[in-house]
Short mmCIF file of C-alpha atoms in Angstrom, two decimals:
data_model
loop_
_atom_site.label_atom_id
_atom_site.label_comp_id
_atom_site.label_asym_id
_atom_site.label_seq_id
_atom_site.Cartn_x
_atom_site.Cartn_y
_atom_site.Cartn_z
CA MET A 1267 47.57 359.26 69.41
CA SER A 1268 47.63 355.85 71.07
CA THR A 1269 46.80 352.84 68.93
CA LEU A 1270 44.34 350.10 69.86
CA LEU A 1271 44.87 347.91 66.78
CA GLU A 1272 47.89 347.89 64.52
CA VAL A 1273 48.04 345.78 61.38
CA SER A 1274 51.51 345.96 59.88
CA GLY A 1275 52.84 344.55 56.58
CA VAL A 1276 50.21 341.80 56.46
CA SER A 1277 49.84 339.60 53.37
CA VAL A 1278 47.75 336.51 52.73
CA SER A 1279 47.19 334.44 49.58
CA PHE A 1280 44.53 331.87 48.73
CA ASP A 1281 45.47 329.46 45.90
CA GLY A 1282 47.95 331.94 44.49
CA PHE A 1283 45.56 334.90 44.70
CA ARG A 1284 46.89 337.60 47.01
CA ALA A 1285 43.81 338.74 48.95
CA ILE A 1286 45.78 341.02 51.31
CA ASN A 1287 48.98 342.60 50.08
CA ASN A 1288 51.33 344.26 52.57
CA LEU A 1289 48.39 345.85 54.41
CA THR A 1290 49.12 348.39 57.12
CA PHE A 1291 46.22 349.79 59.15
CA GLN A 1292 45.84 351.46 62.55
CA ILE A 1293 42.87 352.46 64.66
CA GLY A 1294 42.75 354.39 67.93
CA PRO A 1295 40.89 353.45 71.15
CA ALA A 1296 37.71 355.51 70.54
CA GLU A 1297 37.44 356.06 66.83
CA MET A 1298 34.96 355.48 64.03
CA ARG A 1299 36.49 354.27 60.76
CA ALA A 1300 34.80 353.33 57.51
CA VAL A 1301 36.49 350.84 55.17
CA ILE A 1302 35.39 350.97 51.54
CA GLY A 1303 36.61 349.53 48.26
CA PRO A 1304 35.54 347.42 45.28
CA ASN A 1305 34.54 343.75 45.61
CA GLY A 1306 37.62 341.63 46.10
CA ALA A 1307 39.56 344.53 47.67
CA GLY A 1308 40.21 342.46 50.82
CA LYS A 1309 37.70 344.05 53.21
CA THR A 1310 36.26 340.79 54.53
CA THR A 1311 39.67 339.09 54.62
CA PHE A 1312 40.97 342.00 56.70
CA MET A 1313 38.21 341.36 59.27
CA ASP A 1314 38.87 337.61 59.11
CA ILE A 1315 42.54 338.23 59.98
CA VAL A 1316 41.77 340.57 62.89
CA THR A 1317 39.28 338.06 64.38
CA GLY A 1318 41.58 335.05 63.91
CA LYS A 1319 39.49 333.32 61.27
CA THR A 1320 42.29 333.62 58.70
CA ARG A 1321 46.03 333.44 59.43
CA PRO A 1322 48.22 335.73 57.33
CA ASP A 1323 51.33 334.47 55.52
CA LYS A 1324 53.36 337.35 56.93
CA GLY A 1325 53.06 340.58 58.91
CA ARG A 1326 51.90 341.33 62.42
CA VAL A 1327 48.64 342.25 64.11
CA LEU A 1328 49.08 343.93 67.50
CA TRP A 1329 46.35 344.65 70.02
CA GLY A 1330 45.95 346.94 73.01
CA GLU A 1331 48.33 348.90 75.20
CA LYS A 1332 50.58 345.87 75.67
CA SER A 1333 50.84 345.26 71.90
CA GLN A 1334 49.78 341.62 72.19
CA SER A 1335 50.02 339.62 68.97
CA LEU A 1336 46.55 338.53 67.84
CA LEU A 1337 48.24 335.99 65.56
CA LYS A 1338 49.14 333.89 68.61
CA MET A 1339 45.52 333.83 69.84
CA SER A 1340 42.52 331.65 68.94
CA GLU A 1341 39.24 333.13 67.69
CA SER A 1342 37.65 332.76 71.14
CA GLN A 1343 40.68 334.32 72.88
CA ILE A 1344 40.49 337.27 70.47
CA ALA A 1345 36.78 337.70 71.25
CA GLN A 1346 37.54 337.57 74.99
CA ALA A 1347 40.30 340.16 74.52
CA GLY A 1348 37.60 342.60 73.38
CA ILE A 1349 37.10 342.30 69.62
CA GLY A 1350 33.49 341.86 68.50
CA ARG A 1351 32.32 341.25 64.94
CA LYS A 1352 28.95 341.67 63.32
CA PHE A 1353 28.38 339.84 60.05
CA GLN A 1354 26.10 341.04 57.28
CA ARG A 1355 23.24 338.68 58.11
CA PRO A 1356 21.93 339.07 61.65
CA THR A 1357 22.27 335.99 63.87
CA VAL A 1358 19.91 336.28 66.82
CA PHE A 1359 18.01 333.62 68.76
CA GLU A 1360 14.67 333.89 66.96
CA ASP A 1361 12.63 332.01 69.59
CA GLN A 1362 13.96 334.07 72.50
CA THR A 1363 12.73 337.53 73.42
CA VAL A 1364 14.81 340.66 72.87
CA ALA A 1365 15.51 340.75 76.64
CA GLU A 1366 16.60 337.09 76.65
CA ASN A 1367 18.91 337.61 73.67
CA LEU A 1368 20.60 340.54 75.40
CA MET A 1369 20.78 338.67 78.72
CA LEU A 1370 22.46 335.68 77.05
CA ALA A 1371 25.05 338.00 75.51
CA LEU A 1372 26.09 339.79 78.74
CA LYS A 1373 29.76 339.52 79.60
CA LYS A 1374 29.74 336.71 82.17
CA ALA A 1375 31.64 333.60 83.20
CA ARG A 1376 30.68 331.09 80.56
CA GLY A 1377 31.47 327.69 82.07
CA PRO A 1378 28.78 324.94 81.75
CA LEU A 1379 27.85 325.19 85.45
CA SER A 1380 27.65 328.97 85.54
CA VAL A 1381 25.28 328.91 82.55
CA LEU A 1382 23.03 326.31 84.23
CA ARG A 1383 22.99 328.21 87.52
CA PHE A 1384 22.58 331.63 85.93
CA ARG A 1385 19.92 333.79 87.54
CA ALA A 1386 19.55 337.34 86.34
CA ALA A 1387 20.63 339.76 89.05
CA LYS A 1388 19.10 343.22 89.36
CA GLU A 1389 22.20 344.78 87.77
CA ASP A 1390 21.93 342.37 84.81
CA ARG A 1391 18.33 343.40 84.21
CA GLU A 1392 19.31 347.07 84.48
CA LYS A 1393 22.12 346.51 81.98
CA VAL A 1394 19.74 344.81 79.54
CA GLY A 1395 17.33 347.74 79.92
CA ALA A 1396 20.12 350.24 79.23
CA LEU A 1397 21.32 348.28 76.17
CA ALA A 1398 17.77 348.06 74.81
CA GLU A 1399 17.46 351.82 75.26
CA GLU A 1400 20.78 352.38 73.47
CA ILE A 1401 19.73 350.31 70.41
CA GLY A 1402 16.18 351.64 70.34
CA LEU A 1403 14.41 348.40 71.32
CA ALA A 1404 13.29 349.31 74.84
CA VAL A 1405 9.61 348.95 73.85
CA ALA A 1406 10.29 345.54 72.26
CA LEU A 1407 11.98 343.78 75.21
CA SER A 1408 9.26 341.12 75.55
CA ARG A 1409 8.91 340.47 71.80
CA LYS A 1410 10.43 337.39 70.23
CA ALA A 1411 13.44 338.23 68.08
CA GLY A 1412 11.89 336.33 65.15
CA GLU A 1413 9.07 338.90 64.99
CA LEU A 1414 11.40 341.88 64.55
CA SER A 1415 11.98 343.66 61.25
CA HIS A 1416 15.29 343.17 59.43
CA GLY A 1417 16.58 346.50 60.77
CA GLN A 1418 15.53 345.71 64.35
CA LYS A 1419 17.29 342.33 64.19
CA GLN A 1420 20.45 344.14 63.10
CA TRP A 1421 20.13 346.51 66.08
CA LEU A 1422 19.56 343.58 68.44
CA GLU A 1423 22.71 341.91 67.16
CA ILE A 1424 24.70 345.13 67.65
CA GLY A 1425 23.23 345.26 71.18
CA MET A 1426 24.33 341.67 71.81
CA LEU A 1427 27.85 342.59 70.75
CA LEU A 1428 27.83 345.71 72.95
CA ALA A 1429 26.69 343.50 75.85
CA GLN A 1430 30.06 341.76 75.64
CA GLU A 1431 31.76 345.15 76.20
CA PRO A 1432 34.14 344.96 73.24
CA ARG A 1433 36.87 347.57 72.78
CA LEU A 1434 36.72 347.14 69.01
CA LEU A 1435 33.57 346.50 67.00
CA LEU A 1436 33.87 345.27 63.39
CA VAL A 1437 30.62 345.76 61.50
CA ASP A 1438 29.98 344.40 58.00
CA GLU A 1439 27.55 346.37 55.79
CA PRO A 1440 25.10 347.35 58.53
CA ALA A 1441 22.91 349.45 56.21
CA ALA A 1442 22.15 346.67 53.69
CA GLY A 1443 18.43 346.06 53.22
CA MET A 1444 17.32 348.79 55.63
CA THR A 1445 14.71 351.49 55.22
CA PRO A 1446 16.00 355.11 55.30
CA ALA A 1447 14.67 355.55 58.86
CA GLU A 1448 16.35 352.33 60.00
CA ARG A 1449 19.63 353.42 58.41
CA GLU A 1450 19.47 356.73 60.23
CA HIS A 1451 18.94 354.95 63.54
CA THR A 1452 21.79 352.52 62.77
CA THR A 1453 24.09 355.51 62.18
CA ALA A 1454 23.11 356.93 65.58
CA ILE A 1455 23.79 353.61 67.36
CA LEU A 1456 27.25 353.23 65.77
CA VAL A 1457 28.25 356.86 66.33
CA GLU A 1458 27.25 356.57 69.99
CA ALA A 1459 29.19 353.29 70.34
CA ALA A 1460 32.32 354.92 68.87
CA ARG A 1461 32.41 357.48 71.70
CA THR A 1462 33.78 354.82 74.05
CA ARG A 1463 35.33 352.21 71.73
CA ALA A 1464 36.75 351.72 68.25
CA VAL A 1465 34.20 350.94 65.52
CA VAL A 1466 35.22 349.80 62.04
CA VAL A 1467 32.40 349.75 59.48
CA VAL A 1468 32.82 348.00 56.12
CA GLU A 1469 30.25 349.53 53.78
CA HIS A 1470 29.41 350.05 50.09
CA ASP A 1471 26.74 352.67 50.64
CA MET A 1472 28.45 356.06 50.26
CA GLU A 1473 25.49 357.96 51.70
CA PHE A 1474 25.70 355.84 54.85
CA VAL A 1475 29.47 356.39 55.06
CA ARG A 1476 28.93 360.15 54.72
CA ARG A 1477 26.53 360.07 57.67
CA LEU A 1478 29.15 358.37 59.85
CA ASP A 1479 31.30 361.48 59.32
CA CYS A 1480 34.60 359.73 60.00
CA ARG A 1481 38.00 358.86 58.58
CA VAL A 1482 37.72 356.55 55.55
CA THR A 1483 40.20 353.87 54.44
CA VAL A 1484 39.95 352.74 50.80
CA LEU A 1485 41.23 349.22 50.11
CA HIS A 1486 42.20 348.02 46.63
CA GLU A 1487 43.83 344.70 45.77
CA GLY A 1488 44.48 344.02 49.43
CA SER A 1489 46.25 347.22 50.44
CA VAL A 1490 45.40 350.80 51.41
CA LEU A 1491 44.83 352.96 48.32
CA ALA A 1492 43.84 356.15 50.13
CA GLU A 1493 42.89 357.38 53.58
CA GLY A 1494 41.26 360.54 54.88
CA SER A 1495 37.85 362.23 54.94
CA LEU A 1496 35.21 360.93 52.52
CA ASP A 1497 35.53 364.07 50.37
CA PHE A 1498 39.31 363.65 50.31
CA VAL A 1499 39.30 360.00 49.24
CA THR A 1500 36.45 360.32 46.73
CA SER A 1501 38.30 363.12 44.92
CA ASN A 1502 41.42 360.92 44.60
CA GLU A 1503 41.98 360.05 40.91
CA ARG A 1504 42.97 356.43 41.63
CA VAL A 1505 39.93 355.89 43.87
CA ILE A 1506 37.64 357.27 41.15
CA GLU A 1507 39.34 355.03 38.59
CA VAL A 1508 39.25 351.71 40.52
CA TYR A 1509 36.14 352.14 42.63
CA LEU A 1510 33.79 355.00 41.84
CA GLY A 1511 34.17 354.58 38.09
CA ARG A 1512 32.95 357.98 36.99
#
C-alpha cells in the first residue's frame, strides 16, 4: 500500500512534559482513520505537528509520493500542499451566505489583486452547488451562515475545507454537540470524503467511531498503544486499562 503521510519516530516536549513520544503513524491516499485515546494522549499535538503549528524535537514527517518533509514547510505551505484541518469549534463567516462561504474557500489564486478582481465563473458556481449537495446544505445556499444550527455550521466548515481540494483532512471531534440525526449525516459526509482522500478523525465518541467503520489508532502518552478495527482495539487489555476503564 502506498503511503500519503508518514510520521516516524516523532517526539516533542513542552516544559519537560513529553506530549509525543517516539510516535510512528502512517495513512494511505484514500483511507479513513479514527484516532482515539484519553485526554493528554497527544491527539491534538499530533495534528499540530502535521499542520506545522508545532515543531517536533526529533523524528520526521513525510508527505506525498515524493516524501517531502513537512518539517521544512510553513503552515501555509502545508495547507497549499493539500492538508486541511477542521478544529472542534466551527469557524465560518457568519454574515456571509452558505454560497459565499463556499465560494470564498474555493481553491484559487489568492493574491490581493486576484481577490479584488474575483468574479464567480459558471464552473465556480457549479462547484459550489456540488459541494453544497455533498454536505447536505443545497437548500440553504442563500441563508446566512450565522443562522445555521451547530451541526450545519460544522458541515459548512467541512465543505469549505473540501473546496480547497485537500488530499488529507484532519477533523477534530466532529460529532461533539450534535443531534443523533446530525451525527449520522456527518458520518455520511466523512465516509464519502474518504473515498477520494485520506481522512483522520480524532474522536471520543465510540458510537461515532463505530459508524465510521475504519481502522482505529489508540494513542496513549504520546505514542501508539494499539491499532486495528474498533473491536480489536477495544478488547485490548491495555486499552481497557488506560482508556475505557471498565
